[in-house]
């Protein structure tokens, strides 16, 4: 959520449309990278839960 707030603050202050598009592109890339990391953590937690259940 903080990223979206920051996105709004930065992009609307862009002096030109091109700067606005660059800011959006950067923020979208950052959000995609964050989503990929969150997916990796979720996969790891699933594997840990599976192995824990198997060991129990």
Short mmCIF file of C-alpha atoms in Angstrom, two decimals:
data_model
loop_
_atom_site.label_atom_id
_atom_site.label_comp_id
_atom_site.label_asym_id
_atom_site.label_seq_id
_atom_site.Cartn_x
_atom_site.Cartn_y
_atom_site.Cartn_z
CA UNK A 1 0.00 0.00 0.00
CA UNK A 2 2.84 2.38 0.81
CA UNK A 3 4.20 1.81 -2.70
CA UNK A 4 0.90 2.88 -4.22
CA UNK A 5 0.83 6.02 -2.08
CA UNK A 6 4.38 6.81 -3.11
CA UNK A 7 3.48 6.10 -6.74
CA UNK A 8 0.66 8.62 -6.59
CA UNK A 9 2.85 11.23 -4.93
CA UNK A 10 5.68 10.90 -7.44
CA UNK A 11 3.83 10.48 -10.68
CA UNK A 12 1.45 13.38 -10.32
CA UNK A 13 4.39 15.70 -9.70
CA UNK A 14 6.05 14.80 -12.99
CA UNK A 15 6.79 17.91 -15.04
CA UNK A 16 6.02 16.26 -18.38
CA UNK A 17 3.94 13.42 -19.75
CA UNK A 18 7.14 11.56 -20.64
CA UNK A 19 8.42 11.85 -17.08
CA UNK A 20 5.03 10.62 -15.86
CA UNK A 21 5.27 7.55 -18.12
CA UNK A 22 8.83 6.82 -16.95
CA UNK A 23 7.74 7.04 -13.31
CA UNK A 24 4.82 4.71 -13.97
CA UNK A 25 7.10 2.22 -15.77
CA UNK A 26 9.53 2.19 -12.84
CA UNK A 27 6.76 1.70 -10.28
CA UNK A 28 5.12 -1.07 -12.31
CA UNK A 29 8.47 -2.87 -12.57
CA UNK A 30 8.99 -2.52 -8.81
CA UNK A 31 5.51 -3.90 -8.11
CA UNK A 32 6.14 -6.86 -10.43
CA UNK A 33 9.44 -7.61 -8.68
CA UNK A 34 7.70 -7.43 -5.31
CA UNK A 35 4.98 -9.80 -6.51
CA UNK A 36 7.62 -12.26 -7.74
CA UNK A 37 9.36 -12.21 -4.34
CA UNK A 38 6.05 -12.70 -2.55
CA UNK A 39 5.29 -15.69 -4.80
CA UNK A 40 8.70 -17.19 -4.03
CA UNK A 41 8.14 -16.82 -0.28
CA UNK A 42 4.66 -18.36 -0.57
CA UNK A 43 6.11 -21.33 -2.48
CA UNK A 44 8.79 -21.80 0.17
CA UNK A 45 6.22 -21.71 2.97
CA UNK A 46 4.11 -24.28 1.12
CA UNK A 47 7.12 -26.60 0.83
CA UNK A 48 7.94 -26.15 4.52
CA UNK A 49 4.34 -26.95 5.48
CA UNK A 50 4.32 -30.03 3.25
CA UNK A 51 7.59 -31.33 4.68
CA UNK A 52 6.44 -30.62 8.24
CA UNK A 53 3.21 -32.52 7.67
CA UNK A 54 5.14 -35.39 6.10
CA UNK A 55 7.56 -35.52 9.05
CA UNK A 56 4.77 -35.46 11.64
#
